[in-house]
Amino acid sequence: MRIATILLALSLVFLPTAPTHAWGFFSHRLINRLAVLTLPREMIGFYKANIDYLTENATRPDSRRTVVPGEAARHFLDVDVYGDSALTKNGLPRNFADAVARYGEDSLMRHGIVPWQVAQMKGQLTAAFREHNTDRILHLSADLGHYVADACVPLHTTRNYNGQFTGQRGIHGLWESRLPELLSTDFDLMVGQAAYLDRPTEAIWQAVAASHAAVDSVLRFEQEQTLLFAADRKYGYEERGGQTIRTYSRDFARAYHRQLNGQVERRMRQAVRLVAAFWYTCWVDAGQPDLDKLPRTPSAKEQERLAQEAARQQAPTLYVPGHED
Protein backbone atom coordinates (compact mmCIF):
# COMPACT_ATOMS: atom_id res chain seq x y z
CA MET A 1 0.00 0.00 0.00
CA ARG A 2 2.83 2.40 0.87
CA ILE A 3 4.44 1.79 -2.54
CA ALA A 4 1.18 2.71 -4.28
CA THR A 5 0.97 5.91 -2.28
CA ILE A 6 4.55 6.87 -3.14
CA LEU A 7 4.00 6.27 -6.86
CA LEU A 8 0.80 8.32 -6.85
CA ALA A 9 2.47 11.15 -4.98
CA LEU A 10 5.40 11.25 -7.37
CA SER A 11 3.08 11.21 -10.37
CA LEU A 12 1.34 14.34 -9.06
CA VAL A 13 4.41 16.36 -8.13
CA PHE A 14 4.89 17.37 -11.74
CA LEU A 15 1.36 18.60 -12.37
CA PRO A 16 1.20 22.38 -12.98
CA THR A 17 1.37 24.43 -9.82
CA ALA A 18 -0.27 27.68 -8.78
CA PRO A 19 -0.29 30.06 -5.82
CA THR A 20 -0.91 28.35 -2.50
CA HIS A 21 -4.40 28.09 -1.06
CA ALA A 22 -5.69 25.54 1.46
CA TRP A 23 -3.77 22.29 1.06
CA GLY A 24 -2.04 23.55 -2.04
CA PHE A 25 -2.62 22.16 -5.50
CA PHE A 26 -0.38 19.12 -4.98
CA SER A 27 -2.17 17.96 -1.84
CA HIS A 28 -5.73 18.60 -3.03
CA ARG A 29 -5.06 16.52 -6.11
CA LEU A 30 -3.50 13.73 -4.09
CA ILE A 31 -6.37 13.68 -1.57
CA ASN A 32 -9.06 13.37 -4.25
CA ARG A 33 -7.06 10.74 -6.11
CA LEU A 34 -6.51 8.56 -3.06
CA ALA A 35 -10.14 8.94 -1.98
CA VAL A 36 -11.18 7.22 -5.23
CA LEU A 37 -9.18 4.13 -4.25
CA THR A 38 -11.20 3.64 -1.04
CA LEU A 39 -14.61 3.37 -2.73
CA PRO A 40 -16.60 0.11 -2.80
CA ARG A 41 -16.83 -2.11 -5.87
CA GLU A 42 -20.14 -0.59 -6.97
CA MET A 43 -18.58 2.88 -7.21
CA ILE A 44 -14.91 2.44 -7.94
CA GLY A 45 -15.29 1.50 -11.62
CA PHE A 46 -17.01 4.78 -12.45
CA TYR A 47 -14.72 6.87 -10.25
CA LYS A 48 -11.50 5.20 -11.46
CA ALA A 49 -12.55 5.80 -15.06
CA ASN A 50 -12.67 9.49 -14.14
CA ILE A 51 -9.78 9.60 -11.67
CA ASP A 52 -7.83 12.07 -13.81
CA TYR A 53 -10.83 14.41 -13.96
CA LEU A 54 -11.25 14.23 -10.17
CA THR A 55 -7.52 14.76 -9.67
CA GLU A 56 -7.05 17.69 -12.03
CA ASN A 57 -10.27 19.46 -11.03
CA ALA A 58 -9.70 19.08 -7.31
CA THR A 59 -8.10 22.52 -7.42
CA ARG A 60 -10.79 24.29 -9.42
CA PRO A 61 -12.41 26.00 -6.39
CA ASP A 62 -9.08 27.68 -5.58
CA SER A 63 -8.64 28.79 -9.17
CA ARG A 64 -11.94 30.66 -9.11
CA ARG A 65 -11.49 32.28 -5.68
CA THR A 66 -10.69 35.69 -7.10
CA VAL A 67 -13.09 35.68 -10.04
CA VAL A 68 -16.30 34.32 -8.50
CA PRO A 69 -17.94 36.50 -5.83
CA GLY A 70 -18.58 34.54 -2.65
CA GLU A 71 -16.18 31.73 -3.53
CA ALA A 72 -13.44 32.61 -1.03
CA ALA A 73 -15.74 32.22 1.98
CA ARG A 74 -16.44 28.59 1.10
CA HIS A 75 -12.92 27.50 2.05
CA PHE A 76 -12.62 28.41 5.73
CA LEU A 77 -14.30 29.25 9.03
CA ASP A 78 -12.81 31.74 11.49
CA VAL A 79 -13.87 29.82 14.58
CA ASP A 80 -12.06 32.17 16.97
CA VAL A 81 -14.25 35.09 15.89
CA TYR A 82 -17.24 33.42 17.55
CA GLY A 83 -15.70 32.62 20.94
CA ASP A 84 -14.85 29.46 22.86
CA SER A 85 -18.33 28.00 22.58
CA ALA A 86 -18.53 28.29 18.78
CA LEU A 87 -18.18 24.57 18.12
CA THR A 88 -20.29 23.32 21.03
CA LYS A 89 -23.84 22.07 20.67
CA ASN A 90 -25.18 25.49 21.60
CA GLY A 91 -22.66 27.42 19.52
CA LEU A 92 -22.82 28.15 15.80
CA PRO A 93 -26.09 26.88 14.27
CA ARG A 94 -25.58 23.85 12.00
CA ASN A 95 -28.35 25.11 9.73
CA PHE A 96 -27.18 27.97 7.51
CA ALA A 97 -30.53 29.78 7.55
CA ASP A 98 -30.44 29.80 11.34
CA ALA A 99 -26.88 31.13 11.27
CA VAL A 100 -27.91 33.91 8.88
CA ALA A 101 -30.78 34.85 11.17
CA ARG A 102 -28.40 35.10 14.14
CA TYR A 103 -25.32 36.74 12.58
CA GLY A 104 -26.33 38.13 9.20
CA GLU A 105 -25.11 36.80 5.86
CA ASP A 106 -22.46 39.50 5.36
CA SER A 107 -20.79 38.60 8.66
CA LEU A 108 -20.87 34.89 7.91
CA MET A 109 -19.33 35.40 4.48
CA ARG A 110 -16.60 37.56 5.98
CA HIS A 111 -15.60 34.85 8.44
CA GLY A 112 -16.13 31.78 6.27
CA ILE A 113 -18.79 29.15 5.66
CA VAL A 114 -16.93 25.91 4.87
CA PRO A 115 -19.00 23.49 7.03
CA TRP A 116 -22.27 24.92 5.74
CA GLN A 117 -20.92 24.73 2.16
CA VAL A 118 -20.09 21.05 2.59
CA ALA A 119 -23.53 20.30 4.03
CA GLN A 120 -25.20 22.06 1.10
CA MET A 121 -23.09 20.21 -1.46
CA LYS A 122 -23.85 16.89 0.20
CA GLY A 123 -27.47 17.42 -0.79
CA GLN A 124 -26.51 18.51 -4.29
CA LEU A 125 -24.33 15.46 -4.96
CA THR A 126 -27.01 13.12 -3.59
CA ALA A 127 -29.49 14.68 -6.03
CA ALA A 128 -27.03 14.27 -8.91
CA PHE A 129 -26.74 10.54 -8.15
CA ARG A 130 -30.54 10.23 -8.07
CA GLU A 131 -30.72 11.96 -11.46
CA HIS A 132 -28.01 9.68 -12.93
CA ASN A 133 -26.27 12.85 -14.13
CA THR A 134 -22.65 11.99 -14.92
CA ASP A 135 -21.52 15.58 -15.44
CA ARG A 136 -23.04 16.78 -12.18
CA ILE A 137 -21.68 13.80 -10.24
CA LEU A 138 -18.14 14.46 -11.44
CA HIS A 139 -18.31 18.24 -11.09
CA LEU A 140 -19.76 18.09 -7.57
CA SER A 141 -17.50 15.23 -6.44
CA ALA A 142 -14.38 17.17 -7.42
CA ASP A 143 -15.57 20.36 -5.73
CA LEU A 144 -16.93 18.65 -2.62
CA GLY A 145 -13.61 16.88 -2.18
CA HIS A 146 -11.89 20.25 -2.14
CA TYR A 147 -14.10 21.82 0.51
CA VAL A 148 -14.07 18.73 2.73
CA ALA A 149 -10.27 18.69 2.58
CA ASP A 150 -10.15 22.40 3.45
CA ALA A 151 -12.12 21.69 6.63
CA CYS A 152 -9.30 19.37 7.71
CA VAL A 153 -6.71 22.18 7.67
CA PRO A 154 -6.02 23.88 11.03
CA LEU A 155 -5.12 27.25 9.51
CA HIS A 156 -8.51 27.33 7.80
CA THR A 157 -10.21 27.68 11.18
CA THR A 158 -8.58 30.87 12.46
CA ARG A 159 -8.32 34.56 11.62
CA ASN A 160 -4.55 34.17 11.98
CA TYR A 161 -4.58 31.91 8.91
CA ASN A 162 -1.15 32.96 7.67
CA GLY A 163 0.51 33.92 10.93
CA GLN A 164 -0.04 37.58 10.04
CA PHE A 165 -0.92 38.50 13.62
CA THR A 166 2.02 36.66 15.21
CA GLY A 167 4.92 37.58 12.92
CA GLN A 168 4.74 34.20 11.13
CA ARG A 169 3.55 35.23 7.69
CA GLY A 170 4.16 32.34 5.31
CA ILE A 171 3.27 29.55 7.72
CA HIS A 172 0.15 28.87 5.62
CA GLY A 173 2.25 27.62 2.72
CA LEU A 174 4.76 25.91 5.01
CA TRP A 175 2.24 23.66 6.74
CA GLU A 176 -0.18 23.06 3.90
CA SER A 177 2.09 22.89 0.85
CA ARG A 178 5.79 22.76 1.67
CA LEU A 179 5.60 19.86 4.13
CA PRO A 180 3.34 17.64 1.97
CA GLU A 181 5.38 18.30 -1.15
CA LEU A 182 8.63 17.41 0.60
CA LEU A 183 7.49 14.57 2.80
CA SER A 184 4.27 12.94 1.59
CA THR A 185 6.10 10.07 -0.11
CA ASP A 186 6.82 8.85 3.42
CA PHE A 187 3.21 9.27 4.59
CA ASP A 188 0.85 6.32 4.96
CA LEU A 189 -2.29 7.70 3.31
CA MET A 190 -4.13 4.46 2.60
CA VAL A 191 -7.14 4.58 4.91
CA GLY A 192 -9.24 1.51 4.13
CA GLN A 193 -12.69 1.37 2.56
CA ALA A 194 -14.97 4.38 2.61
CA ALA A 195 -17.43 4.46 5.51
CA TYR A 196 -21.04 5.64 5.60
CA LEU A 197 -21.72 8.82 7.57
CA ASP A 198 -24.84 8.53 9.72
CA ARG A 199 -24.69 12.28 10.44
CA PRO A 200 -22.74 13.95 7.63
CA THR A 201 -23.41 17.50 8.84
CA GLU A 202 -22.04 16.67 12.26
CA ALA A 203 -19.08 14.90 10.64
CA ILE A 204 -17.91 18.04 8.86
CA TRP A 205 -18.34 20.14 12.01
CA GLN A 206 -16.28 17.59 13.93
CA ALA A 207 -13.58 17.87 11.28
CA VAL A 208 -13.51 21.65 11.73
CA ALA A 209 -13.30 21.19 15.52
CA ALA A 210 -10.38 18.76 15.21
CA SER A 211 -8.60 21.17 12.87
CA HIS A 212 -9.14 24.10 15.20
CA ALA A 213 -7.79 22.14 18.16
CA ALA A 214 -4.47 21.87 16.29
CA VAL A 215 -4.04 25.61 15.59
CA ASP A 216 -2.06 26.30 18.75
CA SER A 217 0.58 23.66 18.00
CA VAL A 218 0.81 24.69 14.33
CA LEU A 219 1.76 28.22 15.35
CA ARG A 220 3.72 27.54 18.54
CA PHE A 221 5.97 24.84 17.12
CA GLU A 222 6.94 27.06 14.18
CA GLN A 223 7.89 29.80 16.63
CA GLU A 224 9.98 27.37 18.65
CA GLN A 225 11.82 26.08 15.59
CA THR A 226 12.46 29.64 14.41
CA LEU A 227 14.39 30.30 17.61
CA LEU A 228 16.71 27.41 16.71
CA PHE A 229 17.38 28.46 13.10
CA ALA A 230 19.22 31.54 11.91
CA ALA A 231 17.45 33.30 9.04
CA ASP A 232 19.93 31.97 6.47
CA ARG A 233 19.17 28.42 7.65
CA LYS A 234 15.42 28.85 7.98
CA TYR A 235 15.06 29.96 4.36
CA GLY A 236 16.69 28.97 1.12
CA TYR A 237 16.28 29.35 -2.64
CA GLU A 238 14.98 26.81 -5.13
CA GLU A 239 14.25 26.71 -8.84
CA ARG A 240 10.57 26.36 -9.74
CA GLY A 241 9.01 26.86 -13.12
CA GLY A 242 12.14 28.53 -14.41
CA GLN A 243 12.20 30.99 -11.51
CA THR A 244 14.31 31.20 -8.37
CA ILE A 245 12.07 31.52 -5.33
CA ARG A 246 12.74 32.02 -1.63
CA THR A 247 11.18 29.28 0.48
CA TYR A 248 11.53 27.48 3.79
CA SER A 249 14.67 25.36 3.81
CA ARG A 250 14.40 21.60 3.73
CA ASP A 251 16.15 21.38 7.10
CA PHE A 252 13.69 23.78 8.73
CA ALA A 253 10.69 22.04 7.17
CA ARG A 254 11.85 18.63 8.37
CA ALA A 255 12.58 19.91 11.88
CA TYR A 256 9.12 21.50 12.05
CA HIS A 257 7.55 18.28 10.78
CA ARG A 258 9.33 16.23 13.46
CA GLN A 259 8.05 18.53 16.20
CA LEU A 260 4.52 18.32 14.81
CA ASN A 261 4.87 14.54 15.26
CA GLY A 262 3.00 13.51 12.13
CA GLN A 263 0.23 16.10 12.39
CA VAL A 264 0.18 16.93 8.66
CA GLU A 265 0.03 13.25 7.78
CA ARG A 266 -2.84 12.69 10.21
CA ARG A 267 -4.86 15.60 8.82
CA MET A 268 -4.24 14.41 5.24
CA ARG A 269 -5.39 10.91 6.21
CA GLN A 270 -8.52 12.41 7.71
CA ALA A 271 -9.11 14.41 4.54
CA VAL A 272 -8.82 11.31 2.32
CA ARG A 273 -11.10 9.34 4.65
CA LEU A 274 -13.73 12.08 4.88
CA VAL A 275 -13.81 12.93 1.16
CA ALA A 276 -14.44 9.28 0.31
CA ALA A 277 -17.04 8.99 3.08
CA PHE A 278 -19.01 11.95 1.72
CA TRP A 279 -18.98 10.57 -1.82
CA TYR A 280 -20.08 7.15 -0.57
CA THR A 281 -22.78 8.58 1.72
CA CYS A 282 -24.26 10.63 -1.11
CA TRP A 283 -24.42 7.54 -3.32
CA VAL A 284 -26.07 5.42 -0.59
CA ASP A 285 -28.59 8.14 0.28
CA ALA A 286 -29.49 8.40 -3.42
CA GLY A 287 -30.54 4.75 -3.41
CA GLN A 288 -27.24 3.24 -4.63
CA PRO A 289 -27.82 3.82 -8.36
CA ASP A 290 -25.99 1.54 -10.79
CA LEU A 291 -23.03 3.67 -11.85
CA ASP A 292 -21.95 1.08 -14.41
CA LYS A 293 -24.90 2.21 -16.55
CA LEU A 294 -23.71 5.82 -16.67
CA PRO A 295 -21.45 7.29 -19.37
CA ARG A 296 -17.85 6.70 -18.36
CA THR A 297 -16.57 10.13 -19.29
CA PRO A 298 -17.78 13.72 -18.95
CA SER A 299 -19.76 15.01 -21.90
CA ALA A 300 -18.56 17.49 -24.50
CA LYS A 301 -20.79 20.05 -22.78
CA GLU A 302 -18.96 19.55 -19.49
CA GLN A 303 -15.59 19.87 -21.21
CA GLU A 304 -16.77 23.12 -22.77
CA ARG A 305 -17.95 24.38 -19.37
CA LEU A 306 -14.54 23.68 -17.87
CA ALA A 307 -12.82 25.49 -20.72
CA GLN A 308 -15.08 28.53 -20.27
CA GLU A 309 -14.41 28.54 -16.55
CA ALA A 310 -10.67 28.42 -17.17
CA ALA A 311 -10.99 31.35 -19.58
CA ARG A 312 -12.84 33.40 -16.96
CA GLN A 313 -9.99 32.82 -14.55
CA GLN A 314 -7.81 34.94 -16.83
CA ALA A 315 -10.03 37.96 -16.17
CA PRO A 316 -8.95 40.74 -13.80
CA THR A 317 -9.18 39.46 -10.23
CA LEU A 318 -11.56 40.70 -7.58
CA TYR A 319 -10.57 41.68 -4.08
CA VAL A 320 -11.88 38.98 -1.75
CA PRO A 321 -11.43 39.59 1.97
CA GLY A 322 -10.52 36.66 4.17
CA HIS A 323 -7.73 34.10 3.81
CA GLU A 324 -6.59 35.62 0.55
CA ASP A 325 -2.85 34.94 0.87
Coordinates of C-alpha atoms in Angstrom, one line a residue:
M1 CA 0.0 0.0 0.0
R2 CA 2.8 2.4 0.9
I3 CA 4.4 1.8 -2.5
A4 CA 1.2 2.7 -4.3
T5 CA 1.0 5.9 -2.3
I6 CA 4.6 6.9 -3.1
L7 CA 4.0 6.3 -6.9
L8 CA 0.8 8.3 -6.8
A9 CA 2.5 11.2 -5.0
L10 CA 5.4 11.2 -7.4
S11 CA 3.1 11.2 -10.4
L12 CA 1.3 14.3 -9.1
V13 CA 4.4 16.4 -8.1
F14 CA 4.9 17.4 -11.7
L15 CA 1.4 18.6 -12.4
P16 CA 1.2 22.4 -13.0
T17 CA 1.4 24.4 -9.8
A18 CA -0.3 27.7 -8.8
P19 CA -0.3 30.1 -5.8
T20 CA -0.9 28.4 -2.5
H21 CA -4.4 28.1 -1.1
A22 CA -5.7 25.5 1.5
W23 CA -3.8 22.3 1.1
G24 CA -2.0 23.6 -2.0
F25 CA -2.6 22.2 -5.5
F26 CA -0.4 19.1 -5.0
S27 CA -2.2 18.0 -1.8
H28 CA -5.7 18.6 -3.0
R29 CA -5.1 16.5 -6.1
L30 CA -3.5 13.7 -4.1
I31 CA -6.4 13.7 -1.6
N32 CA -9.1 13.4 -4.3
R33 CA -7.1 10.7 -6.1
L34 CA -6.5 8.6 -3.1
A35 CA -10.1 8.9 -2.0
V36 CA -11.2 7.2 -5.2
L37 CA -9.2 4.1 -4.2
T38 CA -11.2 3.6 -1.0
L39 CA -14.6 3.4 -2.7
P40 CA -16.6 0.1 -2.8
R41 CA -16.8 -2.1 -5.9
E42 CA -20.1 -0.6 -7.0
M43 CA -18.6 2.9 -7.2
I44 CA -14.9 2.4 -7.9
G45 CA -15.3 1.5 -11.6
F46 CA -17.0 4.8 -12.4
Y47 CA -14.7 6.9 -10.3
K48 CA -11.5 5.2 -11.5
A49 CA -12.6 5.8 -15.1
N50 CA -12.7 9.5 -14.1
I51 CA -9.8 9.6 -11.7
D52 CA -7.8 12.1 -13.8
Y53 CA -10.8 14.4 -14.0
L54 CA -11.3 14.2 -10.2
T55 CA -7.5 14.8 -9.7
E56 CA -7.1 17.7 -12.0
N57 CA -10.3 19.5 -11.0
A58 CA -9.7 19.1 -7.3
T59 CA -8.1 22.5 -7.4
R60 CA -10.8 24.3 -9.4
P61 CA -12.4 26.0 -6.4
D62 CA -9.1 27.7 -5.6
S63 CA -8.6 28.8 -9.2
R64 CA -11.9 30.7 -9.1
R65 CA -11.5 32.3 -5.7
T66 CA -10.7 35.7 -7.1
V67 CA -13.1 35.7 -10.0
V68 CA -16.3 34.3 -8.5
P69 CA -17.9 36.5 -5.8
G70 CA -18.6 34.5 -2.7
E71 CA -16.2 31.7 -3.5
A72 CA -13.4 32.6 -1.0
A73 CA -15.7 32.2 2.0
R74 CA -16.4 28.6 1.1
H75 CA -12.9 27.5 2.1
F76 CA -12.6 28.4 5.7
L77 CA -14.3 29.3 9.0
D78 CA -12.8 31.7 11.5
V79 CA -13.9 29.8 14.6
D80 CA -12.1 32.2 17.0
V81 CA -14.3 35.1 15.9
Y82 CA -17.2 33.4 17.6
G83 CA -15.7 32.6 20.9
D84 CA -14.8 29.5 22.9
S85 CA -18.3 28.0 22.6
A86 CA -18.5 28.3 18.8
L87 CA -18.2 24.6 18.1
T88 CA -20.3 23.3 21.0
K89 CA -23.8 22.1 20.7
N90 CA -25.2 25.5 21.6
G91 CA -22.7 27.4 19.5
L92 CA -22.8 28.1 15.8
P93 CA -26.1 26.9 14.3
R94 CA -25.6 23.9 12.0
N95 CA -28.4 25.1 9.7
F96 CA -27.2 28.0 7.5
A97 CA -30.5 29.8 7.5
D98 CA -30.4 29.8 11.3
A99 CA -26.9 31.1 11.3
V100 CA -27.9 33.9 8.9
A101 CA -30.8 34.8 11.2
R102 CA -28.4 35.1 14.1
Y103 CA -25.3 36.7 12.6
G104 CA -26.3 38.1 9.2
E105 CA -25.1 36.8 5.9
D106 CA -22.5 39.5 5.4
S107 CA -20.8 38.6 8.7
L108 CA -20.9 34.9 7.9
M109 CA -19.3 35.4 4.5
R110 CA -16.6 37.6 6.0
H111 CA -15.6 34.8 8.4
G112 CA -16.1 31.8 6.3
I113 CA -18.8 29.2 5.7
V114 CA -16.9 25.9 4.9
P115 CA -19.0 23.5 7.0
W116 CA -22.3 24.9 5.7
Q117 CA -20.9 24.7 2.2
V118 CA -20.1 21.1 2.6
A119 CA -23.5 20.3 4.0
Q120 CA -25.2 22.1 1.1
M121 CA -23.1 20.2 -1.5
K122 CA -23.8 16.9 0.2
G123 CA -27.5 17.4 -0.8
Q124 CA -26.5 18.5 -4.3
L125 CA -24.3 15.5 -5.0
T126 CA -27.0 13.1 -3.6
A127 CA -29.5 14.7 -6.0
A128 CA -27.0 14.3 -8.9
F129 CA -26.7 10.5 -8.1
R130 CA -30.5 10.2 -8.1
E131 CA -30.7 12.0 -11.5
H132 CA -28.0 9.7 -12.9
N133 CA -26.3 12.9 -14.1
T134 CA -22.6 12.0 -14.9
D135 CA -21.5 15.6 -15.4
R136 CA -23.0 16.8 -12.2
I137 CA -21.7 13.8 -10.2
L138 CA -18.1 14.5 -11.4
H139 CA -18.3 18.2 -11.1
L140 CA -19.8 18.1 -7.6
S141 CA -17.5 15.2 -6.4
A142 CA -14.4 17.2 -7.4
D143 CA -15.6 20.4 -5.7
L144 CA -16.9 18.7 -2.6
G145 CA -13.6 16.9 -2.2
H146 CA -11.9 20.3 -2.1
Y147 CA -14.1 21.8 0.5
V148 CA -14.1 18.7 2.7
A149 CA -10.3 18.7 2.6
D150 CA -10.1 22.4 3.4
A151 CA -12.1 21.7 6.6
C152 CA -9.3 19.4 7.7
V153 CA -6.7 22.2 7.7
P154 CA -6.0 23.9 11.0
L155 CA -5.1 27.3 9.5
H156 CA -8.5 27.3 7.8
T157 CA -10.2 27.7 11.2
T158 CA -8.6 30.9 12.5
R159 CA -8.3 34.6 11.6
N160 CA -4.5 34.2 12.0
Y161 CA -4.6 31.9 8.9
N162 CA -1.1 33.0 7.7
G163 CA 0.5 33.9 10.9
Q164 CA 0.0 37.6 10.0
F165 CA -0.9 38.5 13.6
T166 CA 2.0 36.7 15.2
G167 CA 4.9 37.6 12.9
Q168 CA 4.7 34.2 11.1
R169 CA 3.5 35.2 7.7
G170 CA 4.2 32.3 5.3
I171 CA 3.3 29.5 7.7
H172 CA 0.2 28.9 5.6
G173 CA 2.2 27.6 2.7
L174 CA 4.8 25.9 5.0
W175 CA 2.2 23.7 6.7
E176 CA -0.2 23.1 3.9
S177 CA 2.1 22.9 0.9
R178 CA 5.8 22.8 1.7
L179 CA 5.6 19.9 4.1
P180 CA 3.3 17.6 2.0
E181 CA 5.4 18.3 -1.2
L182 CA 8.6 17.4 0.6
L183 CA 7.5 14.6 2.8
S184 CA 4.3 12.9 1.6
T185 CA 6.1 10.1 -0.1
D186 CA 6.8 8.9 3.4
F187 CA 3.2 9.3 4.6
D188 CA 0.8 6.3 5.0
L189 CA -2.3 7.7 3.3
M190 CA -4.1 4.5 2.6
V191 CA -7.1 4.6 4.9
G192 CA -9.2 1.5 4.1
Q193 CA -12.7 1.4 2.6
A194 CA -15.0 4.4 2.6
A195 CA -17.4 4.5 5.5
Y196 CA -21.0 5.6 5.6
L197 CA -21.7 8.8 7.6
D198 CA -24.8 8.5 9.7
R199 CA -24.7 12.3 10.4
P200 CA -22.7 14.0 7.6
T201 CA -23.4 17.5 8.8
E202 CA -22.0 16.7 12.3
A203 CA -19.1 14.9 10.6
I204 CA -17.9 18.0 8.9
W205 CA -18.3 20.1 12.0
Q206 CA -16.3 17.6 13.9
A207 CA -13.6 17.9 11.3
V208 CA -13.5 21.6 11.7
A209 CA -13.3 21.2 15.5
A210 CA -10.4 18.8 15.2
S211 CA -8.6 21.2 12.9
H212 CA -9.1 24.1 15.2
A213 CA -7.8 22.1 18.2
A214 CA -4.5 21.9 16.3
V215 CA -4.0 25.6 15.6
D216 CA -2.1 26.3 18.8
S217 CA 0.6 23.7 18.0
V218 CA 0.8 24.7 14.3
L219 CA 1.8 28.2 15.4
R220 CA 3.7 27.5 18.5
F221 CA 6.0 24.8 17.1
E222 CA 6.9 27.1 14.2
Q223 CA 7.9 29.8 16.6
E224 CA 10.0 27.4 18.7
Q225 CA 11.8 26.1 15.6
T226 CA 12.5 29.6 14.4
L227 CA 14.4 30.3 17.6
L228 CA 16.7 27.4 16.7
F229 CA 17.4 28.5 13.1
A230 CA 19.2 31.5 11.9
A231 CA 17.5 33.3 9.0
D232 CA 19.9 32.0 6.5
R233 CA 19.2 28.4 7.7
K234 CA 15.4 28.9 8.0
Y235 CA 15.1 30.0 4.4
G236 CA 16.7 29.0 1.1
Y237 CA 16.3 29.3 -2.6
E238 CA 15.0 26.8 -5.1
E239 CA 14.3 26.7 -8.8
R240 CA 10.6 26.4 -9.7
G241 CA 9.0 26.9 -13.1
G242 CA 12.1 28.5 -14.4
Q243 CA 12.2 31.0 -11.5
T244 CA 14.3 31.2 -8.4
I245 CA 12.1 31.5 -5.3
R246 CA 12.7 32.0 -1.6
T247 CA 11.2 29.3 0.5
Y248 CA 11.5 27.5 3.8
S249 CA 14.7 25.4 3.8
R250 CA 14.4 21.6 3.7
D251 CA 16.2 21.4 7.1
F252 CA 13.7 23.8 8.7
A253 CA 10.7 22.0 7.2
R254 CA 11.9 18.6 8.4
A255 CA 12.6 19.9 11.9
Y256 CA 9.1 21.5 12.1
H257 CA 7.6 18.3 10.8
R258 CA 9.3 16.2 13.5
Q259 CA 8.1 18.5 16.2
L260 CA 4.5 18.3 14.8
N261 CA 4.9 14.5 15.3
G262 CA 3.0 13.5 12.1
Q263 CA 0.2 16.1 12.4
V264 CA 0.2 16.9 8.7
E265 CA 0.0 13.2 7.8
R266 CA -2.8 12.7 10.2
R267 CA -4.9 15.6 8.8
M268 CA -4.2 14.4 5.2
R269 CA -5.4 10.9 6.2
Q270 CA -8.5 12.4 7.7
A271 CA -9.1 14.4 4.5
V272 CA -8.8 11.3 2.3
R273 CA -11.1 9.3 4.7
L274 CA -13.7 12.1 4.9
V275 CA -13.8 12.9 1.2
A276 CA -14.4 9.3 0.3
A277 CA -17.0 9.0 3.1
F278 CA -19.0 12.0 1.7
W279 CA -19.0 10.6 -1.8
Y280 CA -20.1 7.2 -0.6
T281 CA -22.8 8.6 1.7
C282 CA -24.3 10.6 -1.1
W283 CA -24.4 7.5 -3.3
V284 CA -26.1 5.4 -0.6
D285 CA -28.6 8.1 0.3
A286 CA -29.5 8.4 -3.4
G287 CA -30.5 4.7 -3.4
Q288 CA -27.2 3.2 -4.6
P289 CA -27.8 3.8 -8.4
D290 CA -26.0 1.5 -10.8
L291 CA -23.0 3.7 -11.8
D292 CA -21.9 1.1 -14.4
K293 CA -24.9 2.2 -16.5
L294 CA -23.7 5.8 -16.7
P295 CA -21.5 7.3 -19.4
R296 CA -17.8 6.7 -18.4
T297 CA -16.6 10.1 -19.3
P298 CA -17.8 13.7 -18.9
S299 CA -19.8 15.0 -21.9
A300 CA -18.6 17.5 -24.5
K301 CA -20.8 20.1 -22.8
E302 CA -19.0 19.5 -19.5
Q303 CA -15.6 19.9 -21.2
E304 CA -16.8 23.1 -22.8
R305 CA -17.9 24.4 -19.4
L306 CA -14.5 23.7 -17.9
A307 CA -12.8 25.5 -20.7
Q308 CA -15.1 28.5 -20.3
E309 CA -14.4 28.5 -16.5
A310 CA -10.7 28.4 -17.2
A311 CA -11.0 31.4 -19.6
R312 CA -12.8 33.4 -17.0
Q313 CA -10.0 32.8 -14.5
Q314 CA -7.8 34.9 -16.8
A315 CA -10.0 38.0 -16.2
P316 CA -8.9 40.7 -13.8
T317 CA -9.2 39.5 -10.2
L318 CA -11.6 40.7 -7.6
Y319 CA -10.6 41.7 -4.1
V320 CA -11.9 39.0 -1.8
P321 CA -11.4 39.6 2.0
G322 CA -10.5 36.7 4.2
H323 CA -7.7 34.1 3.8
E324 CA -6.6 35.6 0.5
D325 CA -2.9 34.9 0.9

